[in-house]
Amino acid sequence: MGKKRSKTRVRHGLQGVTLCISTALVLILLGMVVFSVLTARNLSAYVKENLTVTMMLGEDVTDTDAQRMCNELKGRPYVSHLTYISKEQALKEQTAAMGTDPSEFLGMNPFVASVELQLRAQYANTDSVKRISTVLKSDKRVTDITYPQDLMDIVNRNLNRINLVLLVLAVLLTCVSFSLINNTVKLGMYARRFTIHTMKLVGASWGFIRRPFLGNAVGIGLLAALLADAVLAAGVYALYTYEPGIMTVITWQVMAVTGAAVFLCGFVITLLCAYVAVNKFLRMKAGDLYKI
């Protein structure tokens, strides 16, 4: 009898390990979906906020006036970052780019001061930039506004397509993940269906019977979530080692939300699946247990 109990415990232990590994693999997949969606959103914002709107200033605008204008612009809600380029700095940059100083043969500095604006992501679209340009041009110190309209349209169009594809994939993979975890939990419950029936025969209530199975499933789900988070963290570290600059879009908020989502899914999905599976076997009669 002792050997039989020992074999049963070993078998149940192996089933638990299998369930934990299977659930962890599915949670890794689910975590990758959440991670990809959040990273894509940050990448979209990063790309949009690096599109430059250039304000050309008049010849009579002094550095003091330009700095005063920059201080005013910093307080506006659509400005993410700005850079003031003086006439002297523009001449120096162009001299370095062309390899010759144009002021030497022109007898004057042909360049004017300018301000380069990086807009916040929500304003980096053609309609918003047109309205912002109209407001900026109303300032007499501004002579012209330039921005890459075609590039801005292409970027926004492509990012919208990518976000749509990721959203569809997220929904599909979430459904697949739930189905896989549900089947894995059901297999574990199936192996113990006769134990559930025996507990019914001795008069145990449904709540009493469910409790250890739900606790076991939740424990396995949380352990699987911990393993999945460890694998995802290792993947992020590998990306950082390969390209440190990628942490611009992979922020600590992305990693925290991804980790929390994996733990939440590991808890909720395994609990729900175990509850449904146990109730299924509780409702079955003894003869039906042999037919499945």
PDB file of C-alpha atoms in Angstrom:
ATOM      1  CA  MET A   1       0.000   0.000   0.000  1.00  0.00           C
ATOM      2  CA  GLY A   2       2.853   2.372   0.878  1.00  0.00           C
ATOM      3  CA  LYS A   3       4.523   1.789  -2.473  1.00  0.00           C
ATOM      4  CA  LYS A   4       1.257   2.459  -4.281  1.00  0.00           C
ATOM      5  CA  ARG A   5       0.817   5.783  -2.475  1.00  0.00           C
ATOM      6  CA  SER A   6       4.403   6.689  -3.257  1.00  0.00           C
ATOM      7  CA  LYS A   7       3.878   5.961  -6.943  1.00  0.00           C
ATOM      8  CA  THR A   8       0.677   8.006  -6.925  1.00  0.00           C
ATOM      9  CA  ARG A   9       2.468  10.980  -5.366  1.00  0.00           C
ATOM     10  CA  VAL A  10       5.279  10.725  -7.887  1.00  0.00           C
ATOM     11  CA  ARG A  11       2.762  10.558 -10.744  1.00  0.00           C
ATOM     12  CA  HIS A  12       0.870  13.589  -9.433  1.00  0.00           C
ATOM     13  CA  GLY A  13       4.173  15.409  -8.944  1.00  0.00           C
ATOM     14  CA  LEU A  14       5.188  14.745 -12.536  1.00  0.00           C
ATOM     15  CA  GLN A  15       1.763  15.915 -13.700  1.00  0.00           C
ATOM     16  CA  GLY A  16       2.244  19.121 -11.709  1.00  0.00           C
ATOM     17  CA  VAL A  17       5.676  19.722 -13.252  1.00  0.00           C
ATOM     18  CA  THR A  18       4.279  19.095 -16.729  1.00  0.00           C
ATOM     19  CA  LEU A  19       1.364  21.433 -16.074  1.00  0.00           C
ATOM     20  CA  CYS A  20       3.712  24.109 -14.716  1.00  0.00           C
ATOM     21  CA  ILE A  21       6.052  23.941 -17.725  1.00  0.00           C
ATOM     22  CA  SER A  22       3.177  23.896 -20.226  1.00  0.00           C
ATOM     23  CA  THR A  23       1.510  26.861 -18.541  1.00  0.00           C
ATOM     24  CA  ALA A  24       4.817  28.757 -18.370  1.00  0.00           C
ATOM     25  CA  LEU A  25       5.372  28.298 -22.109  1.00  0.00           C
ATOM     26  CA  VAL A  26       1.911  29.666 -22.867  1.00  0.00           C
ATOM     27  CA  LEU A  27       2.416  32.595 -20.464  1.00  0.00           C
ATOM     28  CA  ILE A  28       5.711  33.395 -22.192  1.00  0.00           C
ATOM     29  CA  LEU A  29       3.792  33.636 -25.453  1.00  0.00           C
ATOM     30  CA  LEU A  30       1.158  35.825 -23.819  1.00  0.00           C
ATOM     31  CA  GLY A  31       3.840  38.008 -22.205  1.00  0.00           C
ATOM     32  CA  MET A  32       5.545  38.474 -25.556  1.00  0.00           C
ATOM     33  CA  VAL A  33       2.264  39.715 -27.007  1.00  0.00           C
ATOM     34  CA  VAL A  34       1.788  42.267 -24.202  1.00  0.00           C
ATOM     35  CA  PHE A  35       5.445  43.282 -24.438  1.00  0.00           C
ATOM     36  CA  SER A  36       5.243  43.736 -28.230  1.00  0.00           C
ATOM     37  CA  VAL A  37       2.108  45.870 -28.052  1.00  0.00           C
ATOM     38  CA  LEU A  38       3.505  48.163 -25.347  1.00  0.00           C
ATOM     39  CA  THR A  39       6.903  48.444 -27.042  1.00  0.00           C
ATOM     40  CA  ALA A  40       5.247  49.232 -30.381  1.00  0.00           C
ATOM     41  CA  ARG A  41       3.314  52.048 -28.720  1.00  0.00           C
ATOM     42  CA  ASN A  42       6.529  53.507 -27.265  1.00  0.00           C
ATOM     43  CA  LEU A  43       8.309  53.085 -30.594  1.00  0.00           C
ATOM     44  CA  SER A  44       5.470  54.914 -32.323  1.00  0.00           C
ATOM     45  CA  ALA A  45       5.748  57.812 -29.867  1.00  0.00           C
ATOM     46  CA  TYR A  46       9.556  57.847 -30.192  1.00  0.00           C
ATOM     47  CA  VAL A  47       9.435  58.020 -33.997  1.00  0.00           C
ATOM     48  CA  LYS A  48       6.782  60.733 -34.010  1.00  0.00           C
ATOM     49  CA  GLU A  49       8.597  62.856 -31.447  1.00  0.00           C
ATOM     50  CA  ASN A  50      11.774  62.780 -33.563  1.00  0.00           C
ATOM     51  CA  LEU A  51      10.078  64.415 -36.546  1.00  0.00           C
ATOM     52  CA  THR A  52      11.345  68.010 -36.701  1.00  0.00           C
ATOM     53  CA  VAL A  53       9.419  71.208 -37.376  1.00  0.00           C
ATOM     54  CA  THR A  54      11.816  74.054 -38.239  1.00  0.00           C
ATOM     55  CA  MET A  55      11.003  77.724 -37.582  1.00  0.00           C
ATOM     56  CA  MET A  56      13.083  80.171 -39.643  1.00  0.00           C
ATOM     57  CA  LEU A  57      13.569  83.493 -37.829  1.00  0.00           C
ATOM     58  CA  GLY A  58      13.917  86.948 -39.353  1.00  0.00           C
ATOM     59  CA  GLU A  59      17.272  88.671 -39.968  1.00  0.00           C
ATOM     60  CA  ASP A  60      16.589  91.300 -37.300  1.00  0.00           C
ATOM     61  CA  VAL A  61      15.833  88.764 -34.529  1.00  0.00           C
ATOM     62  CA  THR A  62      18.566  88.940 -31.898  1.00  0.00           C
ATOM     63  CA  ASP A  63      19.744  86.042 -29.759  1.00  0.00           C
ATOM     64  CA  THR A  64      17.986  87.610 -26.772  1.00  0.00           C
ATOM     65  CA  ASP A  65      14.658  87.763 -28.642  1.00  0.00           C
ATOM     66  CA  ALA A  66      15.138  84.199 -29.868  1.00  0.00           C
ATOM     67  CA  GLN A  67      15.826  82.903 -26.353  1.00  0.00           C
ATOM     68  CA  ARG A  68      12.734  84.709 -25.086  1.00  0.00           C
ATOM     69  CA  MET A  69      10.701  83.052 -27.847  1.00  0.00           C
ATOM     70  CA  CYS A  70      12.122  79.637 -26.930  1.00  0.00           C
ATOM     71  CA  ASN A  71      11.122  80.108 -23.303  1.00  0.00           C
ATOM     72  CA  GLU A  72       7.587  80.926 -24.455  1.00  0.00           C
ATOM     73  CA  LEU A  73       7.431  77.876 -26.717  1.00  0.00           C
ATOM     74  CA  LYS A  74       8.611  75.499 -23.952  1.00  0.00           C
ATOM     75  CA  GLY A  75       5.402  76.192 -22.059  1.00  0.00           C
ATOM     76  CA  ARG A  76       3.139  75.177 -24.935  1.00  0.00           C
ATOM     77  CA  PRO A  77       1.480  71.743 -24.660  1.00  0.00           C
ATOM     78  CA  TYR A  78       2.500  70.494 -28.109  1.00  0.00           C
ATOM     79  CA  VAL A  79       6.254  71.072 -27.682  1.00  0.00           C
ATOM     80  CA  SER A  80       8.262  68.065 -26.498  1.00  0.00           C
ATOM     81  CA  HIS A  81      11.733  69.493 -27.079  1.00  0.00           C
ATOM     82  CA  LEU A  82      13.286  72.416 -28.934  1.00  0.00           C
ATOM     83  CA  THR A  83      16.733  73.461 -30.078  1.00  0.00           C
ATOM     84  CA  TYR A  84      17.804  77.015 -30.919  1.00  0.00           C
ATOM     85  CA  ILE A  85      20.350  77.323 -33.727  1.00  0.00           C
ATOM     86  CA  SER A  86      21.966  80.764 -33.989  1.00  0.00           C
ATOM     87  CA  LYS A  87      23.348  82.258 -37.198  1.00  0.00           C
ATOM     88  CA  GLU A  88      26.912  81.533 -36.092  1.00  0.00           C
ATOM     89  CA  GLN A  89      26.085  77.919 -35.227  1.00  0.00           C
ATOM     90  CA  ALA A  90      24.295  77.423 -38.562  1.00  0.00           C
ATOM     91  CA  LEU A  91      27.344  78.812 -40.414  1.00  0.00           C
ATOM     92  CA  LYS A  92      29.678  76.530 -38.462  1.00  0.00           C
ATOM     93  CA  GLU A  93      27.544  73.437 -39.194  1.00  0.00           C
ATOM     94  CA  GLN A  94      27.266  74.212 -42.905  1.00  0.00           C
ATOM     95  CA  THR A  95      30.987  74.933 -43.165  1.00  0.00           C
ATOM     96  CA  ALA A  96      31.732  71.548 -41.628  1.00  0.00           C
ATOM     97  CA  ALA A  97      29.230  69.862 -43.981  1.00  0.00           C
ATOM     98  CA  MET A  98      30.425  71.562 -47.196  1.00  0.00           C
ATOM     99  CA  GLY A  99      34.110  71.730 -46.312  1.00  0.00           C
ATOM    100  CA  THR A 100      34.284  75.455 -47.091  1.00  0.00           C
ATOM    101  CA  ASP A 101      33.139  78.679 -45.438  1.00  0.00           C
ATOM    102  CA  PRO A 102      30.499  80.409 -47.648  1.00  0.00           C
ATOM    103  CA  SER A 103      30.921  83.700 -45.784  1.00  0.00           C
ATOM    104  CA  GLU A 104      34.470  84.022 -47.149  1.00  0.00           C
ATOM    105  CA  PHE A 105      33.330  84.544 -50.732  1.00  0.00           C
ATOM    106  CA  LEU A 106      29.928  86.075 -49.965  1.00  0.00           C
ATOM    107  CA  GLY A 107      31.312  88.583 -47.501  1.00  0.00           C
ATOM    108  CA  MET A 108      28.454  87.878 -45.054  1.00  0.00           C
ATOM    109  CA  ASN A 109      26.759  85.101 -43.140  1.00  0.00           C
ATOM    110  CA  PRO A 110      24.003  83.869 -45.483  1.00  0.00           C
ATOM    111  CA  PHE A 111      22.224  81.837 -42.811  1.00  0.00           C
ATOM    112  CA  VAL A 112      19.491  82.890 -40.407  1.00  0.00           C
ATOM    113  CA  ALA A 113      18.722  81.708 -36.909  1.00  0.00           C
ATOM    114  CA  SER A 114      16.180  78.937 -36.514  1.00  0.00           C
ATOM    115  CA  VAL A 115      14.354  76.893 -33.893  1.00  0.00           C
ATOM    116  CA  GLU A 116      13.882  73.142 -34.321  1.00  0.00           C
ATOM    117  CA  LEU A 117      10.796  71.775 -32.596  1.00  0.00           C
ATOM    118  CA  GLN A 118      10.052  68.159 -31.703  1.00  0.00           C
ATOM    119  CA  LEU A 119       6.323  67.806 -31.105  1.00  0.00           C
ATOM    120  CA  ARG A 120       4.616  65.487 -28.664  1.00  0.00           C
ATOM    121  CA  ALA A 121       3.466  62.240 -30.265  1.00  0.00           C
ATOM    122  CA  GLN A 122      -0.250  63.101 -30.215  1.00  0.00           C
ATOM    123  CA  TYR A 123       0.420  66.291 -32.205  1.00  0.00           C
ATOM    124  CA  ALA A 124       2.768  64.716 -34.777  1.00  0.00           C
ATOM    125  CA  ASN A 125       0.225  64.402 -37.584  1.00  0.00           C
ATOM    126  CA  THR A 126      -0.461  66.542 -40.642  1.00  0.00           C
ATOM    127  CA  ASP A 127      -3.682  68.188 -39.392  1.00  0.00           C
ATOM    128  CA  SER A 128      -2.235  69.180 -36.027  1.00  0.00           C
ATOM    129  CA  VAL A 129       1.019  70.439 -37.552  1.00  0.00           C
ATOM    130  CA  LYS A 130      -0.901  72.628 -40.012  1.00  0.00           C
ATOM    131  CA  ARG A 131      -2.821  74.259 -37.157  1.00  0.00           C
ATOM    132  CA  ILE A 132       0.364  74.666 -35.116  1.00  0.00           C
ATOM    133  CA  SER A 133       2.161  76.186 -38.141  1.00  0.00           C
ATOM    134  CA  THR A 134      -0.610  78.743 -38.547  1.00  0.00           C
ATOM    135  CA  VAL A 135      -0.244  79.768 -34.906  1.00  0.00           C
ATOM    136  CA  LEU A 136       3.554  79.966 -35.129  1.00  0.00           C
ATOM    137  CA  LYS A 137       3.489  81.985 -38.372  1.00  0.00           C
ATOM    138  CA  SER A 138       1.344  84.618 -36.670  1.00  0.00           C
ATOM    139  CA  ASP A 139       4.502  85.682 -34.801  1.00  0.00           C
ATOM    140  CA  LYS A 140       6.237  88.423 -36.802  1.00  0.00           C
ATOM    141  CA  ARG A 141       9.663  87.062 -35.793  1.00  0.00           C
ATOM    142  CA  VAL A 142       8.967  83.870 -37.772  1.00  0.00           C
ATOM    143  CA  THR A 143       9.507  84.017 -41.538  1.00  0.00           C
ATOM    144  CA  ASP A 144       8.839  80.412 -42.524  1.00  0.00           C
ATOM    145  CA  ILE A 145       7.838  76.999 -41.139  1.00  0.00           C
ATOM    146  CA  THR A 146       9.131  73.773 -42.702  1.00  0.00           C
ATOM    147  CA  TYR A 147       8.383  70.177 -41.794  1.00  0.00           C
ATOM    148  CA  PRO A 148       8.603  66.802 -43.599  1.00  0.00           C
ATOM    149  CA  GLN A 149       4.912  66.434 -44.475  1.00  0.00           C
ATOM    150  CA  ASP A 150       5.346  63.431 -46.783  1.00  0.00           C
ATOM    151  CA  LEU A 151       7.535  61.613 -44.256  1.00  0.00           C
ATOM    152  CA  MET A 152       5.073  62.416 -41.489  1.00  0.00           C
ATOM    153  CA  ASP A 153       2.178  60.963 -43.520  1.00  0.00           C
ATOM    154  CA  ILE A 154       4.155  57.818 -44.360  1.00  0.00           C
ATOM    155  CA  VAL A 155       5.232  57.302 -40.733  1.00  0.00           C
ATOM    156  CA  ASN A 156       1.713  57.722 -39.367  1.00  0.00           C
ATOM    157  CA  ARG A 157       0.210  55.465 -42.029  1.00  0.00           C
ATOM    158  CA  ASN A 158       2.751  52.681 -41.449  1.00  0.00           C
ATOM    159  CA  LEU A 159       2.525  52.931 -37.658  1.00  0.00           C
ATOM    160  CA  ASN A 160      -1.277  52.672 -37.825  1.00  0.00           C
ATOM    161  CA  ARG A 161      -0.971  49.520 -39.921  1.00  0.00           C
ATOM    162  CA  ILE A 162       1.543  48.001 -37.522  1.00  0.00           C
ATOM    163  CA  ASN A 163      -0.663  48.814 -34.516  1.00  0.00           C
ATOM    164  CA  LEU A 164      -3.673  47.218 -36.228  1.00  0.00           C
ATOM    165  CA  VAL A 165      -1.738  44.043 -37.030  1.00  0.00           C
ATOM    166  CA  LEU A 166      -0.409  43.827 -33.464  1.00  0.00           C
ATOM    167  CA  LEU A 167      -3.896  44.328 -32.047  1.00  0.00           C
ATOM    168  CA  VAL A 168      -5.317  41.499 -34.163  1.00  0.00           C
ATOM    169  CA  LEU A 169      -2.410  39.235 -33.223  1.00  0.00           C
ATOM    170  CA  ALA A 170      -2.854  40.107 -29.551  1.00  0.00           C
ATOM    171  CA  VAL A 171      -6.531  39.108 -29.618  1.00  0.00           C
ATOM    172  CA  LEU A 172      -5.846  35.862 -31.503  1.00  0.00           C
ATOM    173  CA  LEU A 173      -2.890  34.827 -29.357  1.00  0.00           C
ATOM    174  CA  THR A 174      -4.794  35.643 -26.170  1.00  0.00           C
ATOM    175  CA  CYS A 175      -7.582  33.291 -27.253  1.00  0.00           C
ATOM    176  CA  VAL A 176      -5.022  30.623 -28.182  1.00  0.00           C
ATOM    177  CA  SER A 177      -3.225  31.051 -24.854  1.00  0.00           C
ATOM    178  CA  PHE A 178      -6.458  30.686 -22.889  1.00  0.00           C
ATOM    179  CA  SER A 179      -7.388  27.582 -24.873  1.00  0.00           C
ATOM    180  CA  LEU A 180      -3.980  25.957 -24.345  1.00  0.00           C
ATOM    181  CA  ILE A 181      -3.932  26.641 -20.596  1.00  0.00           C
ATOM    182  CA  ASN A 182      -7.533  25.423 -20.312  1.00  0.00           C
ATOM    183  CA  ASN A 183      -6.681  22.139 -22.044  1.00  0.00           C
ATOM    184  CA  THR A 184      -3.565  21.698 -19.917  1.00  0.00           C
ATOM    185  CA  VAL A 185      -5.508  22.215 -16.677  1.00  0.00           C
ATOM    186  CA  LYS A 186      -8.272  19.895 -17.858  1.00  0.00           C
ATOM    187  CA  LEU A 187      -5.742  17.122 -18.487  1.00  0.00           C
ATOM    188  CA  GLY A 188      -4.467  17.505 -14.945  1.00  0.00           C
ATOM    189  CA  MET A 189      -7.996  17.319 -13.553  1.00  0.00           C
ATOM    190  CA  TYR A 190      -8.838  14.370 -15.793  1.00  0.00           C
ATOM    191  CA  ALA A 191      -6.058  12.314 -14.207  1.00  0.00           C
ATOM    192  CA  ARG A 192      -7.627  12.892 -10.776  1.00  0.00           C
ATOM    193  CA  ARG A 193     -11.291  12.508 -11.696  1.00  0.00           C
ATOM    194  CA  PHE A 194     -11.692   9.340  -9.622  1.00  0.00           C
ATOM    195  CA  THR A 195     -10.238  11.103  -6.568  1.00  0.00           C
ATOM    196  CA  ILE A 196     -12.917  13.757  -6.971  1.00  0.00           C
ATOM    197  CA  HIS A 197     -15.608  11.078  -7.216  1.00  0.00           C
ATOM    198  CA  THR A 198     -14.282   9.263  -4.114  1.00  0.00           C
ATOM    199  CA  MET A 199     -14.462  12.506  -2.119  1.00  0.00           C
ATOM    200  CA  LYS A 200     -18.091  12.887  -3.239  1.00  0.00           C
ATOM    201  CA  LEU A 201     -18.892   9.366  -2.030  1.00  0.00           C
ATOM    202  CA  VAL A 202     -17.634  10.087   1.500  1.00  0.00           C
ATOM    203  CA  GLY A 203     -19.927  13.117   1.719  1.00  0.00           C
ATOM    204  CA  ALA A 204     -17.525  15.990   1.107  1.00  0.00           C
ATOM    205  CA  SER A 205     -19.176  19.206  -0.078  1.00  0.00           C
ATOM    206  CA  TRP A 206     -18.397  20.606  -3.519  1.00  0.00           C
ATOM    207  CA  GLY A 207     -16.667  23.613  -1.982  1.00  0.00           C
ATOM    208  CA  PHE A 208     -14.470  21.375   0.180  1.00  0.00           C
ATOM    209  CA  ILE A 209     -13.563  19.234  -2.834  1.00  0.00           C
ATOM    210  CA  ARG A 210     -12.812  22.234  -5.032  1.00  0.00           C
ATOM    211  CA  ARG A 211     -10.574  24.023  -2.522  1.00  0.00           C
ATOM    212  CA  PRO A 212      -7.373  21.930  -2.769  1.00  0.00           C
ATOM    213  CA  PHE A 213      -7.643  21.619  -6.552  1.00  0.00           C
ATOM    214  CA  LEU A 214      -8.088  25.371  -6.993  1.00  0.00           C
ATOM    215  CA  GLY A 215      -5.245  26.108  -4.586  1.00  0.00           C
ATOM    216  CA  ASN A 216      -2.973  23.680  -6.396  1.00  0.00           C
ATOM    217  CA  ALA A 217      -3.879  25.141  -9.801  1.00  0.00           C
ATOM    218  CA  VAL A 218      -3.295  28.720  -8.612  1.00  0.00           C
ATOM    219  CA  GLY A 219       0.044  27.727  -7.081  1.00  0.00           C
ATOM    220  CA  ILE A 220       1.122  26.123 -10.353  1.00  0.00           C
ATOM    221  CA  GLY A 221      -0.124  29.182 -12.280  1.00  0.00           C
ATOM    222  CA  LEU A 222       1.879  31.608 -10.112  1.00  0.00           C
ATOM    223  CA  LEU A 223       5.000  29.443 -10.332  1.00  0.00           C
ATOM    224  CA  ALA A 224       4.575  29.246 -14.104  1.00  0.00           C
ATOM    225  CA  ALA A 225       4.164  33.038 -14.209  1.00  0.00           C
ATOM    226  CA  LEU A 226       7.393  33.447 -12.239  1.00  0.00           C
ATOM    227  CA  LEU A 227       9.230  31.207 -14.695  1.00  0.00           C
ATOM    228  CA  ALA A 228       7.713  33.055 -17.649  1.00  0.00           C
ATOM    229  CA  ASP A 229       8.749  36.442 -16.230  1.00  0.00           C
ATOM    230  CA  ALA A 230      12.277  35.135 -15.660  1.00  0.00           C
ATOM    231  CA  VAL A 231      12.508  34.017 -19.305  1.00  0.00           C
ATOM    232  CA  LEU A 232      11.120  37.332 -20.560  1.00  0.00           C
ATOM    233  CA  ALA A 233      13.534  39.281 -18.338  1.00  0.00           C
ATOM    234  CA  ALA A 234      16.423  37.230 -19.726  1.00  0.00           C
ATOM    235  CA  GLY A 235      15.219  38.057 -23.237  1.00  0.00           C
ATOM    236  CA  VAL A 236      15.129  41.796 -22.452  1.00  0.00           C
ATOM    237  CA  TYR A 237      18.631  41.600 -20.967  1.00  0.00           C
ATOM    238  CA  ALA A 238      19.859  39.862 -24.115  1.00  0.00           C
ATOM    239  CA  LEU A 239      18.347  42.650 -26.241  1.00  0.00           C
ATOM    240  CA  TYR A 240      19.982  45.272 -24.022  1.00  0.00           C
ATOM    241  CA  THR A 241      23.358  43.536 -24.313  1.00  0.00           C
ATOM    242  CA  TYR A 242      23.043  43.440 -28.100  1.00  0.00           C
ATOM    243  CA  GLU A 243      21.709  47.004 -28.472  1.00  0.00           C
ATOM    244  CA  PRO A 244      21.736  49.245 -25.338  1.00  0.00           C
ATOM    245  CA  GLY A 245      19.826  51.983 -27.173  1.00  0.00           C
ATOM    246  CA  ILE A 246      16.738  49.773 -27.287  1.00  0.00           C
ATOM    247  CA  MET A 247      15.988  50.765 -23.687  1.00  0.00           C
ATOM    248  CA  THR A 248      14.671  54.024 -25.154  1.00  0.00           C
ATOM    249  CA  VAL A 249      11.474  52.198 -26.083  1.00  0.00           C
ATOM    250  CA  ILE A 250      11.659  49.338 -23.552  1.00  0.00           C
ATOM    251  CA  THR A 251      10.991  51.360 -20.411  1.00  0.00           C
ATOM    252  CA  TRP A 252      10.600  50.088 -16.859  1.00  0.00           C
ATOM    253  CA  GLN A 253       6.843  50.737 -17.208  1.00  0.00           C
ATOM    254  CA  VAL A 254       6.698  48.297 -20.135  1.00  0.00           C
ATOM    255  CA  MET A 255       8.545  45.636 -18.171  1.00  0.00           C
ATOM    256  CA  ALA A 256       6.439  46.210 -15.034  1.00  0.00           C
ATOM    257  CA  VAL A 257       3.127  46.023 -16.924  1.00  0.00           C
ATOM    258  CA  THR A 258       4.259  42.921 -18.837  1.00  0.00           C
ATOM    259  CA  GLY A 259       5.350  41.165 -15.643  1.00  0.00           C
ATOM    260  CA  ALA A 260       2.129  42.082 -13.835  1.00  0.00           C
ATOM    261  CA  ALA A 261       0.026  40.950 -16.821  1.00  0.00           C
ATOM    262  CA  VAL A 262       1.775  37.563 -16.868  1.00  0.00           C
ATOM    263  CA  PHE A 263       1.174  37.072 -13.142  1.00  0.00           C
ATOM    264  CA  LEU A 264      -2.448  38.169 -13.431  1.00  0.00           C
ATOM    265  CA  CYS A 265      -3.082  35.838 -16.368  1.00  0.00           C
ATOM    266  CA  GLY A 266      -1.313  32.985 -14.601  1.00  0.00           C
ATOM    267  CA  PHE A 267      -3.552  33.470 -11.570  1.00  0.00           C
ATOM    268  CA  VAL A 268      -6.896  34.212 -13.226  1.00  0.00           C
ATOM    269  CA  ILE A 269      -6.742  31.761 -16.143  1.00  0.00           C
ATOM    270  CA  THR A 270      -5.574  28.755 -14.104  1.00  0.00           C
ATOM    271  CA  LEU A 271      -8.127  29.510 -11.362  1.00  0.00           C
ATOM    272  CA  LEU A 272     -10.977  29.852 -13.855  1.00  0.00           C
ATOM    273  CA  CYS A 273      -9.970  26.768 -15.846  1.00  0.00           C
ATOM    274  CA  ALA A 274      -9.562  24.662 -12.689  1.00  0.00           C
ATOM    275  CA  TYR A 275     -12.941  25.800 -11.373  1.00  0.00           C
ATOM    276  CA  VAL A 276     -14.685  24.852 -14.620  1.00  0.00           C
ATOM    277  CA  ALA A 277     -12.851  21.501 -14.864  1.00  0.00           C
ATOM    278  CA  VAL A 278     -13.574  20.462 -11.262  1.00  0.00           C
ATOM    279  CA  ASN A 279     -17.247  21.374 -11.605  1.00  0.00           C
ATOM    280  CA  LYS A 280     -17.443  19.292 -14.756  1.00  0.00           C
ATOM    281  CA  PHE A 281     -16.244  16.154 -12.941  1.00  0.00           C
ATOM    282  CA  LEU A 282     -18.338  16.926  -9.866  1.00  0.00           C
ATOM    283  CA  ARG A 283     -21.498  16.867 -11.984  1.00  0.00           C
ATOM    284  CA  MET A 284     -20.608  13.556 -13.637  1.00  0.00           C
ATOM    285  CA  LYS A 285     -21.861  10.216 -12.413  1.00  0.00           C
ATOM    286  CA  ALA A 286     -19.552   7.281 -11.706  1.00  0.00           C
ATOM    287  CA  GLY A 287     -20.435   5.471 -14.940  1.00  0.00           C
ATOM    288  CA  ASP A 288     -19.684   8.536 -17.035  1.00  0.00           C
ATOM    289  CA  LEU A 289     -16.137   8.799 -15.676  1.00  0.00           C
ATOM    290  CA  TYR A 290     -15.190   5.621 -17.560  1.00  0.00           C
ATOM    291  CA  LYS A 291     -16.571   6.903 -20.850  1.00  0.00           C
ATOM    292  CA  ILE A 292     -14.269   9.940 -21.231  1.00  0.00           C
TER     293      ILE A 292
END
